[in-house]
Short mmCIF file of C-alpha atoms in Angstrom, two decimals:
data_model
loop_
_atom_site.label_atom_id
_atom_site.label_comp_id
_atom_site.label_asym_id
_atom_site.label_seq_id
_atom_site.Cartn_x
_atom_site.Cartn_y
_atom_site.Cartn_z
CA MET A 64 -0.04 -0.04 0.09
CA ALA A 65 1.59 3.88 -1.27
CA PRO A 66 1.78 6.09 1.79
CA LYS A 67 -0.25 8.21 2.42
CA ASN A 68 -0.57 10.92 0.64
CA ALA A 69 2.15 9.40 -1.40
CA ASP A 70 0.50 11.43 -4.57
CA SER A 71 -1.53 13.91 -2.75
CA ALA A 72 -0.93 17.18 -5.18
CA TRP A 73 2.18 18.85 -3.20
CA SER A 74 3.95 15.83 -1.66
CA PRO A 75 6.75 15.95 -3.86
CA LEU A 76 7.87 19.51 -2.82
CA ARG A 77 9.39 17.49 -0.15
CA GLN A 78 12.15 16.53 -1.94
CA PRO A 79 15.25 19.01 -0.96
CA VAL A 80 16.46 19.10 -4.36
CA PHE A 81 12.99 18.47 -6.70
CA ARG A 82 12.02 21.91 -4.41
CA ALA A 83 15.07 23.80 -4.62
CA LEU A 84 14.80 22.66 -8.90
CA TRP A 85 11.45 23.89 -8.51
CA LEU A 86 11.20 26.68 -7.47
CA ALA A 87 14.58 27.90 -9.69
CA GLN A 88 12.89 26.96 -12.43
CA PHE A 89 9.57 29.06 -11.39
CA ALA A 90 11.91 31.99 -11.23
CA SER A 91 13.07 30.77 -15.44
CA ASN A 92 9.51 30.39 -16.02
CA ILE A 93 8.35 33.59 -14.73
CA GLY A 94 11.33 35.65 -17.09
CA SER A 95 10.63 33.30 -19.82
CA TRP A 96 6.84 34.79 -19.74
CA MET A 97 7.60 38.08 -19.29
CA GLN A 98 10.02 38.00 -22.20
CA THR A 99 6.75 36.48 -24.78
CA VAL A 100 4.89 38.98 -23.18
CA GLY A 101 7.53 42.02 -24.34
CA ALA A 102 8.18 40.16 -28.20
CA GLN A 103 4.69 39.08 -28.77
CA TRP A 104 4.01 43.20 -28.06
CA LEU A 105 6.73 43.96 -30.46
CA LEU A 106 5.50 42.02 -32.83
CA VAL A 107 1.31 42.44 -32.39
CA ALA A 108 1.38 45.61 -34.75
CA HIS A 109 2.98 43.70 -37.94
CA GLY A 110 -0.28 41.14 -38.22
CA ALA A 111 -0.97 37.41 -37.12
CA ALA A 112 1.08 35.79 -38.98
CA LEU A 113 4.41 37.29 -37.89
CA LEU A 114 2.96 37.20 -34.59
CA SER A 115 2.49 33.63 -34.65
CA PHE A 116 6.56 33.64 -35.10
CA VAL A 117 7.01 33.99 -32.08
CA GLN A 118 5.67 30.44 -31.03
CA VAL A 119 7.10 29.16 -34.11
CA ALA A 120 10.66 30.39 -33.54
CA ALA A 121 10.14 29.25 -30.03
CA GLY A 122 8.57 25.35 -30.96
CA LEU A 123 10.38 24.84 -34.16
CA PRO A 124 13.98 23.34 -33.15
CA VAL A 125 12.55 20.55 -31.21
CA LEU A 126 11.52 19.55 -34.59
CA VAL A 127 15.45 18.73 -35.29
CA LEU A 128 16.98 19.17 -31.96
CA ALA A 129 15.12 17.04 -29.78
CA LEU A 130 16.09 13.59 -30.72
CA PRO A 131 19.86 14.40 -30.89
CA ALA A 132 19.22 16.04 -27.50
CA GLY A 133 17.67 12.68 -26.27
CA VAL A 134 20.19 10.55 -26.99
CA LEU A 135 22.99 13.14 -25.54
CA ALA A 136 21.02 13.08 -22.49
CA ASP A 137 21.24 9.40 -22.24
CA LEU A 138 24.63 9.09 -22.89
CA VAL A 139 26.01 11.92 -21.13
CA ASP A 140 25.68 13.60 -17.56
CA ARG A 141 22.71 15.34 -17.55
CA ARG A 142 23.81 17.53 -15.35
CA ARG A 143 26.21 18.93 -17.10
CA LEU A 144 24.72 18.73 -19.92
CA LEU A 145 21.71 21.02 -17.96
CA LEU A 146 24.25 23.45 -16.68
CA ALA A 147 25.98 24.08 -20.28
CA VAL A 148 22.49 24.58 -21.81
CA GLN A 149 20.97 27.30 -19.27
CA GLY A 150 24.61 28.38 -19.86
CA GLY A 151 24.14 29.65 -23.17
CA MET A 152 20.36 30.00 -22.41
CA ALA A 153 21.37 32.69 -19.92
CA ALA A 154 24.20 34.33 -22.79
CA VAL A 155 21.56 34.84 -25.47
CA ALA A 156 19.32 36.61 -23.47
CA VAL A 157 22.25 39.10 -22.35
CA VAL A 158 22.16 39.45 -25.65
CA LEU A 159 18.11 40.08 -26.30
CA ALA A 160 18.22 42.98 -23.85
CA VAL A 161 21.46 44.95 -25.01
CA LEU A 162 19.73 45.47 -28.71
CA ALA A 163 16.53 46.16 -26.68
CA PHE A 164 18.29 49.24 -25.13
CA ALA A 165 19.97 49.68 -27.67
CA GLY A 166 17.64 50.19 -30.40
CA GLY A 167 18.68 47.74 -32.47
CA LEU A 168 16.31 45.19 -32.06
CA GLY A 169 13.86 44.68 -35.43
CA PRO A 170 11.82 42.07 -36.05
CA TRP A 171 13.75 39.47 -38.42
CA THR A 172 16.41 39.74 -34.94
CA LEU A 173 14.35 39.37 -32.52
CA LEU A 174 13.46 35.81 -34.11
CA GLY A 175 16.11 34.80 -35.09
CA LEU A 176 17.76 35.23 -31.14
CA THR A 177 14.35 33.51 -29.71
CA LEU A 178 14.56 30.38 -32.27
CA LEU A 179 18.74 30.51 -30.69
CA LEU A 180 16.46 30.34 -27.23
CA GLY A 181 14.31 27.83 -28.92
CA CYS A 182 17.35 25.41 -29.35
CA GLY A 183 18.56 25.52 -25.83
CA THR A 184 15.10 24.73 -25.14
CA ALA A 185 14.92 21.58 -27.42
CA LEU A 186 18.27 20.61 -25.80
CA ASN A 187 17.34 21.13 -22.66
CA GLY A 188 13.94 19.22 -22.75
CA PRO A 189 14.98 15.57 -22.43
CA ALA A 190 17.27 16.04 -20.15
CA TRP A 191 15.37 17.56 -17.71
CA GLN A 192 12.37 15.97 -17.32
CA ALA A 193 14.21 12.19 -17.48
CA LEU A 194 15.95 14.08 -13.98
CA GLN A 195 13.03 13.98 -13.02
CA PRO A 196 12.17 10.35 -12.24
CA THR A 197 15.22 10.57 -10.32
CA LEU A 198 14.86 13.57 -7.53
CA VAL A 199 10.91 11.83 -6.66
CA PRO A 200 10.33 8.18 -5.42
CA ARG A 201 7.96 6.31 -7.81
CA GLU A 202 4.70 7.02 -5.98
CA GLN A 203 4.69 10.92 -6.61
CA LEU A 204 5.66 10.99 -10.08
CA ARG A 205 2.38 11.63 -11.33
CA PRO A 206 2.26 14.77 -8.71
CA ALA A 207 5.98 15.71 -9.47
CA SER A 208 4.62 15.77 -13.56
CA ALA A 209 1.19 17.76 -11.85
CA LEU A 210 3.93 20.10 -10.19
CA GLY A 211 5.80 20.72 -13.22
CA ALA A 212 3.27 22.22 -15.16
CA VAL A 213 1.61 24.12 -12.14
CA ASN A 214 4.96 25.28 -12.13
CA GLN A 215 5.08 26.71 -16.16
CA ASN A 216 1.25 27.95 -15.64
CA VAL A 217 1.59 29.59 -12.48
CA ALA A 218 4.10 31.25 -13.69
CA ARG A 219 2.39 32.51 -16.53
CA ALA A 220 -0.28 33.72 -14.28
CA ILE A 221 2.63 35.84 -12.78
CA GLY A 222 5.45 36.48 -15.81
CA PRO A 223 3.22 37.85 -18.63
CA ALA A 224 1.05 39.92 -16.13
CA LEU A 225 4.30 41.30 -14.67
CA GLY A 226 6.18 41.50 -18.40
CA GLY A 227 2.77 43.63 -19.58
CA LEU A 228 3.14 46.09 -16.40
CA LEU A 229 6.18 46.14 -17.29
CA VAL A 230 6.20 46.97 -20.74
CA ALA A 231 3.99 50.16 -19.90
CA ALA A 232 5.84 51.72 -17.33
CA ALA A 233 9.47 50.85 -18.67
CA GLY A 234 9.90 49.30 -21.87
CA VAL A 235 10.76 45.93 -23.65
CA GLY A 236 13.86 45.95 -22.94
CA TRP A 237 13.49 45.06 -19.31
CA THR A 238 11.25 42.11 -19.98
CA PHE A 239 14.35 40.55 -22.05
CA ALA A 240 17.32 42.21 -19.17
CA LEU A 241 15.11 39.90 -16.09
CA ASN A 242 14.39 37.33 -17.79
CA ALA A 243 18.80 36.84 -18.39
CA VAL A 244 18.50 37.15 -14.45
CA SER A 245 16.04 34.54 -14.44
CA PHE A 246 18.61 31.54 -15.37
CA ALA A 247 20.89 32.20 -12.23
CA GLY A 248 18.88 30.29 -9.85
CA ILE A 249 18.74 26.51 -11.78
CA LEU A 250 22.80 27.59 -13.38
CA VAL A 251 23.04 28.21 -8.92
CA VAL A 252 20.78 24.86 -7.76
CA LEU A 253 22.50 22.57 -10.29
CA ALA A 254 26.20 23.61 -9.45
CA ARG A 255 25.86 22.75 -5.76
CA TRP A 256 23.86 19.09 -6.51
CA ARG A 257 25.43 17.04 -6.46
CA PRO A 258 23.42 13.37 -7.20
CA ALA A 259 24.51 10.52 -6.35
CA GLU A 260 27.43 8.35 -8.07
CA THR A 261 25.97 5.85 -10.65
CA ALA A 262 27.52 2.56 -11.47
CA PRO A 263 29.38 3.22 -14.87
CA ARG A 264 28.73 1.44 -18.05
CA SER A 265 31.12 -1.63 -18.70
CA GLU A 266 32.81 -0.73 -22.89
CA GLN A 267 30.74 -3.74 -23.93
CA GLU A 268 27.28 -2.26 -22.57
CA ARG A 269 28.38 1.57 -23.60
CA GLU A 270 26.43 3.22 -26.61
CA GLN A 271 27.53 5.20 -29.84
CA ALA A 272 25.61 7.76 -30.79
CA LEU A 273 23.90 6.38 -33.90
CA ALA A 274 22.67 3.44 -32.37
CA ALA A 275 21.45 4.56 -29.47
CA LEU A 276 19.38 6.84 -32.18
CA ARG A 277 18.37 3.69 -33.31
CA ALA A 278 17.45 1.90 -29.72
CA GLY A 279 15.60 4.87 -28.92
CA THR A 280 13.26 4.76 -32.26
CA ARG A 281 12.92 0.98 -32.20
CA TYR A 282 12.07 1.04 -28.77
CA VAL A 283 9.16 3.86 -29.41
CA ARG A 284 8.41 2.28 -32.49
CA HIS A 285 7.81 -1.01 -30.36
CA SER A 286 5.91 0.04 -27.15
CA PRO A 287 2.08 0.07 -27.78
CA ARG A 288 1.85 1.85 -24.32
CA VAL A 289 4.15 5.23 -25.63
CA ARG A 290 3.18 5.14 -29.45
CA ARG A 291 -0.69 5.65 -27.52
CA ILE A 292 0.06 8.70 -25.80
CA LEU A 293 2.03 10.66 -28.54
CA LEU A 294 -1.28 9.98 -30.37
CA ARG A 295 -3.32 10.97 -27.78
CA SER A 296 -0.93 14.26 -27.31
CA ALA A 297 -0.74 14.97 -31.35
CA LEU A 298 -4.49 14.91 -30.82
CA PHE A 299 -4.59 17.56 -28.31
CA VAL A 300 -1.71 20.03 -28.13
CA PRO A 301 -2.05 21.77 -32.09
CA GLY A 302 -5.84 22.50 -31.37
CA ALA A 303 -4.38 23.86 -27.99
CA ALA A 304 -1.66 25.63 -29.76
CA ALA A 305 -4.82 28.58 -30.95
CA LEU A 306 -5.18 29.74 -27.30
CA TRP A 307 -1.24 30.67 -27.01
CA ALA A 308 -0.78 31.72 -30.70
CA LEU A 309 -3.83 33.57 -31.31
CA ILE A 310 -5.05 35.23 -27.44
CA PRO A 311 -2.19 38.30 -27.99
CA LEU A 312 -4.04 39.31 -30.50
CA THR A 313 -7.55 38.41 -29.48
CA ALA A 314 -7.10 40.98 -26.45
CA HIS A 315 -5.34 43.81 -29.20
CA GLN A 316 -8.12 43.20 -31.73
CA THR A 317 -11.37 41.66 -30.17
CA LEU A 318 -11.23 43.44 -26.59
CA GLY A 319 -9.66 45.99 -27.24
CA MET A 320 -7.24 45.38 -24.26
CA GLY A 321 -3.24 46.98 -23.85
CA SER A 322 -0.33 45.07 -22.60
CA ALA A 323 -1.35 45.34 -19.07
CA GLY A 324 -4.56 43.64 -20.24
CA TYR A 325 -3.48 41.09 -22.31
CA GLY A 326 -1.08 39.74 -19.41
CA VAL A 327 -3.87 39.65 -17.09
CA LEU A 328 -5.95 37.46 -19.49
CA LEU A 329 -2.92 35.08 -19.75
CA GLY A 330 -3.05 34.50 -15.62
CA ALA A 331 -6.57 33.91 -16.09
CA VAL A 332 -4.81 30.68 -18.05
CA GLY A 333 -1.95 30.34 -14.89
CA ILE A 334 -5.08 30.91 -12.22
CA GLY A 335 -6.95 27.70 -13.79
CA ALA A 336 -4.17 25.66 -13.80
CA ILE A 337 -3.40 25.65 -9.63
CA ALA A 338 -6.52 25.27 -9.56
CA GLY A 339 -6.46 22.41 -11.89
CA ALA A 340 -3.81 20.71 -9.90
CA TRP A 341 -5.01 21.05 -7.03
CA VAL A 342 -8.13 18.94 -7.37
CA LEU A 343 -6.35 16.13 -10.46
CA PRO A 344 -5.43 14.04 -7.31
CA LYS A 345 -8.82 13.67 -6.61
CA THR A 346 -10.90 14.14 -10.68
CA ALA A 347 -8.15 11.68 -11.81
CA ALA A 348 -8.96 9.01 -8.75
CA LEU A 349 -12.80 9.74 -9.34
CA ILE A 350 -13.20 9.04 -13.71
CA GLY A 351 -9.66 7.84 -14.80
CA ASN A 352 -6.86 8.83 -16.59
CA ASP A 353 -9.04 8.08 -19.89
CA ARG A 354 -11.96 10.22 -19.10
CA THR A 355 -9.76 12.83 -17.57
CA LEU A 356 -7.63 13.67 -21.00
CA ALA A 357 -11.06 13.14 -22.75
CA LEU A 358 -12.67 16.35 -20.59
CA ALA A 359 -9.81 18.42 -20.56
CA GLY A 360 -9.75 18.66 -25.01
CA ALA A 361 -13.69 18.87 -24.08
CA MET A 362 -13.41 22.14 -21.93
CA PHE A 363 -10.04 23.77 -23.71
CA ALA A 364 -12.23 23.36 -27.06
CA ALA A 365 -15.68 24.86 -25.11
CA ALA A 366 -13.04 27.71 -24.07
CA LEU A 367 -12.12 28.86 -27.36
CA LEU A 368 -15.06 28.82 -28.23
CA ALA A 369 -16.65 30.96 -26.00
CA VAL A 370 -13.38 33.34 -26.40
CA ASP A 371 -14.09 33.64 -30.35
CA TYR A 372 -17.74 34.22 -29.95
CA VAL A 373 -18.18 36.35 -26.22
CA ALA A 374 -15.98 39.58 -27.01
CA VAL A 375 -16.38 39.98 -23.33
CA ALA A 376 -13.51 40.23 -20.96
CA ALA A 377 -15.34 39.19 -18.28
CA VAL A 378 -16.69 36.21 -20.21
CA ALA A 379 -12.52 35.36 -22.00
CA PHE A 380 -11.29 35.45 -18.05
CA ALA A 381 -13.73 32.64 -17.36
CA ALA A 382 -12.85 30.80 -20.28
CA LEU A 383 -9.19 31.11 -19.73
CA LEU A 384 -9.81 30.46 -16.33
CA VAL A 385 -11.20 26.94 -17.39
CA ALA A 386 -8.41 26.82 -20.56
CA GLY A 387 -5.78 26.40 -17.72
CA ILE A 388 -8.01 23.70 -15.82
CA ALA A 389 -7.79 22.19 -18.58
CA TRP A 390 -4.23 22.63 -20.01
CA ILE A 391 -2.80 21.09 -16.94
CA TRP A 392 -5.05 18.46 -16.91
CA ALA A 393 -4.10 16.68 -20.49
CA LEU A 394 -0.04 17.50 -19.55
CA SER A 395 0.06 16.05 -16.65
CA THR A 396 -1.61 12.78 -17.22
CA LEU A 397 0.07 12.71 -20.22
CA ASN A 398 3.61 13.40 -18.98
CA ALA A 399 3.33 11.04 -15.76
CA ALA A 400 1.37 8.08 -18.03
CA LEU A 401 4.54 8.64 -20.30
CA GLN A 402 7.06 8.72 -16.94
CA LEU A 403 5.81 5.85 -15.06
CA GLY A 404 6.46 3.49 -17.86
CA LEU A 405 9.70 3.94 -18.85
CA PRO A 406 12.59 2.33 -18.45
CA ALA A 407 15.68 3.93 -17.60
CA TRP A 408 17.74 3.31 -20.22
CA VAL A 409 15.95 4.99 -23.17
CA ARG A 410 13.68 7.89 -20.57
CA ALA A 411 15.66 10.95 -22.06
CA ARG A 412 15.41 9.55 -26.00
CA ALA A 413 11.51 8.06 -25.29
CA VAL A 414 11.04 11.44 -23.80
CA ALA A 415 12.63 13.09 -26.22
CA PHE A 416 9.99 11.86 -29.14
CA TYR A 417 6.80 13.04 -26.56
CA LEU A 418 9.07 16.47 -26.97
CA LEU A 419 8.49 16.08 -30.34
CA VAL A 420 5.08 15.57 -30.51
CA PHE A 421 3.74 18.03 -28.23
CA GLN A 422 6.20 20.70 -29.41
CA GLY A 423 5.99 20.20 -32.89
CA GLY A 424 2.35 19.94 -32.36
CA MET A 425 2.72 23.58 -31.03
CA ALA A 426 5.18 25.59 -33.35
CA VAL A 427 2.84 23.68 -36.35
CA GLY A 428 -0.42 24.72 -34.79
CA ALA A 429 0.49 27.98 -33.85
CA PHE A 430 2.19 29.09 -37.54
CA VAL A 431 -1.04 27.27 -39.46
CA TRP A 432 -3.51 29.11 -36.97
CA GLY A 433 -1.10 32.41 -37.17
CA VAL A 434 -1.95 32.30 -41.44
CA ILE A 435 -5.62 31.16 -40.84
CA ALA A 436 -6.59 34.62 -38.73
CA GLN A 437 -4.91 36.31 -41.49
CA TRP A 438 -6.16 35.33 -44.32
CA ALA A 439 -9.74 33.48 -43.06
CA GLY A 440 -10.37 36.31 -39.77
CA LEU A 441 -9.33 35.37 -36.16
CA SER A 442 -13.13 33.68 -35.47
CA THR A 443 -12.28 30.87 -38.10
CA ALA A 444 -9.02 29.85 -37.01
CA LEU A 445 -10.07 29.91 -33.08
CA ALA A 446 -13.22 27.38 -34.28
CA ALA A 447 -11.36 25.42 -36.27
CA ALA A 448 -8.84 24.52 -33.34
CA ALA A 449 -12.13 23.32 -31.23
CA ALA A 450 -13.22 21.35 -34.01
CA LEU A 451 -9.47 19.67 -34.41
CA LEU A 452 -9.54 19.38 -30.36
CA VAL A 453 -13.25 17.74 -30.11
CA VAL A 454 -12.01 15.08 -32.88
CA GLY A 455 -9.22 14.58 -30.48
CA VAL A 456 -12.04 13.59 -27.68
CA ALA A 457 -14.17 11.59 -29.90
CA VAL A 458 -11.76 9.16 -30.90
CA SER A 459 -10.27 8.55 -27.41
CA ARG A 460 -11.56 5.91 -26.73
CA TRP A 461 -10.27 3.90 -29.32
CA LEU A 462 -6.90 5.05 -27.85
CA PRO A 463 -6.89 4.11 -24.05
CA LEU A 464 -3.97 5.23 -22.21
CA ARG A 465 -4.53 2.20 -20.15
CA ASP A 466 -3.65 2.86 -16.61
CA ARG A 467 -2.25 -0.56 -15.54
CA GLN A 468 0.50 -1.09 -13.08
CA VAL A 469 3.84 -1.60 -15.51
CA ASP A 470 7.54 -1.97 -13.83
CA PRO A 471 10.00 -0.47 -16.22
CA THR A 472 12.92 -0.95 -13.45
CA PRO A 473 15.84 -3.55 -14.60
CA SER A 474 15.21 -6.81 -14.03
CA ASP A 475 18.14 -9.39 -13.63
CA THR A 476 16.08 -12.26 -14.02
CA TRP A 477 17.26 -13.31 -17.77
CA PRO A 478 20.10 -15.74 -16.89
CA GLU A 479 23.43 -15.29 -18.50
CA PRO A 480 24.26 -16.78 -21.76
CA ARG A 481 26.71 -20.00 -21.50
CA LEU A 482 29.37 -19.54 -24.09
CA VAL A 483 32.49 -21.64 -24.64
CA MET A 484 34.06 -18.46 -26.99
CA GLU A 485 34.72 -14.92 -25.57
CA PRO A 486 33.32 -12.46 -27.90
CA ALA A 487 34.19 -8.98 -28.42
CA PRO A 488 31.61 -6.19 -27.85
CA GLN A 489 31.34 -5.49 -31.82
CA ASP A 490 30.98 -8.77 -33.05
CA GLY A 491 27.82 -9.36 -34.84
CA PRO A 492 25.29 -10.09 -35.61
CA VAL A 493 24.09 -12.43 -32.75
CA MET A 494 21.79 -14.79 -33.24
CA VAL A 495 19.39 -15.85 -30.45
CA VAL A 496 17.25 -19.19 -30.36
CA VAL A 497 15.27 -20.26 -27.88
CA GLU A 498 13.22 -23.64 -27.84
CA TYR A 499 10.18 -24.01 -25.78
CA LEU A 500 7.98 -27.06 -25.47
CA VAL A 501 3.98 -26.52 -25.75
CA LEU A 502 1.15 -28.98 -25.11
CA GLU A 503 -1.54 -28.92 -28.22
CA PRO A 504 -4.51 -27.16 -25.85
CA ASN A 505 -1.76 -24.16 -24.93
CA VAL A 506 -0.92 -23.97 -28.46
CA ASP A 507 -2.96 -20.83 -29.46
CA ALA A 508 -2.79 -18.77 -26.21
CA PHE A 509 1.34 -19.38 -26.43
CA VAL A 510 1.27 -18.17 -29.84
CA LYS A 511 -0.64 -14.82 -28.53
CA ALA A 512 1.57 -14.75 -25.69
CA MET A 513 4.62 -14.90 -28.09
CA ALA A 514 3.62 -11.95 -29.90
CA ARG A 515 3.69 -9.68 -26.85
CA VAL A 516 6.87 -11.11 -26.23
CA GLU A 517 8.27 -9.81 -29.78
CA SER A 518 7.20 -6.69 -29.16
CA SER A 519 9.49 -6.97 -25.77
CA ARG A 520 12.64 -8.40 -27.65
CA ARG A 521 12.68 -6.18 -30.79
CA ARG A 522 12.04 -2.66 -28.14
CA THR A 523 15.12 -3.58 -26.40
CA GLY A 524 17.69 -4.43 -29.28
CA ALA A 525 16.18 -7.44 -32.17
CA THR A 526 16.42 -6.10 -35.08
CA SER A 527 14.43 -9.24 -36.57
CA TRP A 528 12.41 -12.28 -34.84
CA GLY A 529 10.56 -15.02 -36.01
CA LEU A 530 8.62 -17.72 -34.55
CA TYR A 531 8.92 -21.42 -36.27
CA ARG A 532 7.39 -24.74 -35.75
CA ASP A 533 8.82 -27.47 -35.90
CA ALA A 534 7.26 -29.56 -38.65
CA ALA A 535 8.75 -33.35 -37.58
CA ARG A 536 7.91 -32.60 -33.62
CA SER A 537 4.52 -30.35 -33.11
CA ASP A 538 5.07 -29.17 -29.12
CA ARG A 539 8.67 -27.97 -30.43
CA PHE A 540 8.42 -24.49 -30.71
CA LEU A 541 12.00 -22.03 -32.07
CA GLU A 542 11.93 -18.33 -31.09
CA THR A 543 14.24 -15.94 -33.27
CA PHE A 544 15.97 -12.86 -33.06
CA THR A 545 19.06 -11.31 -34.58
CA VAL A 546 20.83 -8.51 -32.32
CA ARG A 547 23.48 -6.41 -33.91
CA SER A 548 26.46 -7.07 -32.38
CA TRP A 549 27.02 -9.14 -28.14
CA ALA A 550 27.39 -5.45 -26.40
CA GLU A 551 23.48 -4.53 -27.50
CA HIS A 552 22.37 -8.50 -26.38
CA LEU A 553 24.53 -8.04 -23.12
CA ALA A 554 22.62 -4.31 -22.79
CA GLN A 555 19.36 -6.55 -23.18
CA HIS A 556 20.09 -8.68 -20.91
CA HIS A 557 21.15 -6.13 -17.89
CA GLU A 558 19.83 -2.71 -18.29
CA ARG A 559 17.10 -3.15 -20.79
CA TYR A 560 15.39 -6.13 -19.56
CA THR A 561 12.56 -4.56 -17.18
CA GLY A 562 9.55 -6.16 -15.03
CA ILE A 563 7.54 -5.12 -17.66
CA ASP A 564 9.63 -7.55 -20.37
CA ARG A 565 9.71 -10.62 -17.42
CA GLU A 566 5.94 -10.37 -17.16
CA LEU A 567 5.79 -10.84 -20.64
CA LEU A 568 7.94 -13.94 -20.95
CA ALA A 569 6.62 -15.55 -18.03
CA GLU A 570 3.13 -14.93 -19.34
CA ALA A 571 4.48 -17.47 -22.61
CA LYS A 572 6.51 -19.62 -20.10
CA ALA A 573 3.59 -20.75 -18.31
CA LEU A 574 2.21 -22.79 -21.28
CA THR A 575 5.58 -24.76 -21.59
CA GLU A 576 6.38 -27.79 -21.00
CA ARG A 577 10.47 -27.24 -19.37
CA GLU A 578 12.32 -23.89 -18.59
CA PRO A 579 13.09 -22.85 -22.65
CA VAL A 580 16.24 -23.53 -23.72
CA ALA A 581 18.43 -20.38 -26.00
CA THR A 582 21.28 -20.85 -27.77
CA HIS A 583 23.57 -18.15 -29.05
CA ALA A 584 25.31 -17.86 -32.81
CA PHE A 585 27.49 -14.95 -34.94
CA MET A 586 27.32 -14.55 -38.09
CA GLN A 587 30.37 -16.17 -39.99
CA ARG A 588 32.47 -14.50 -41.48
CA SER A 589 35.03 -15.22 -44.65
#
């Protein structure tokens, strides 16, 4: 039984390192949102298409850098990687501030530097999210994911309001300057933190970059759970992107607000996010994660329509409160569902695929809605985005998240291979043949169980797989799969073989007459 209040909304903040990083990230997020207000307000007079490019420039680098960043975060020290990336982003923010104060920050210079910050965000994302499960106990991972979303959305409640007031009182340059200062907290916490030492990988198990990219891609491709989460994200994020891309235009054109009013509207989303995080654990426990995610999509669509068709500031504020609740419900549910099922060896790479879908959806969605608003009108763009969200809700019953508990921790129950030769790490490909004896009444069930074992073999390293029945002996089955190298097969045995894989193989083995017998063969080269 989980400890009392283990999954309460604020329990992860009891962990000292998580709390310090959360607070430092909060300050940084406030700075980022203040800068976003300044950047968008500089471009608001240039039309919807150019205005939407702020979101595009911030999110587009993920399409190019997310997967390499995931590989990098799984291969190097994540703390040092984060220090380097955060330091680089702080330097870019300083340049933005200097140019703004000097009067040399034109639209395309602003977008170019925003693009550089987007590159930093893309490199930062996989390492930052993959670090989270090491900071809190497993039972606190779901509220930790919610707190991560709360962090950004509370910052969204404060940052835009402060940014709008600061732009009105002192000018855009100060939003960039304070953003540069806001990186200091994260840099200090990361520099002082000394995580527990982990055992270094052996030479045989250490991955090369290209092989690591292939392994991560193979894992996602053959993990039904991860694929389903990515599809649900792709059905929510592009429609939701309309809010962030077009709310400045809504404030300026539809509601006739200035920069301070725009900041207050964005602040409503953050206030809604706080309320959403507070009730999320009870909501998810009451109706389940699937219904929570579907309800979030419906609520967000309704909020977009309310902002679209009722040009009253009070109604827009209330609608954005609802959007904030829906936003944090969707993000927390998707992120926690992903993190809870990922093994450590591929966590950052799988998170990179999630960020690719999420940030890429934000960037592409922002561009599409900006173009539609430019040529067909703001109302048409918001209505189309709401329709896309409704489609996501409608198909959700065919893409369940499946809340069943899974065990992604490494398992050492796979017997070590017995060899009379000592292969080198690079030797391969390796063919593994496993013999099973299955009585006729169990054959159909065994074949179905082995189909799930195939997914396990492939996502942990197999490049090909087959199940064969002996023509001379009907109870004898041979499973064959190949792995690129001996080093990768050893990784299958150790860090990649998890409780999930053990359970799948155990289901198949329970239908056999004796313990399976495995043999290993190497390609003979002339």
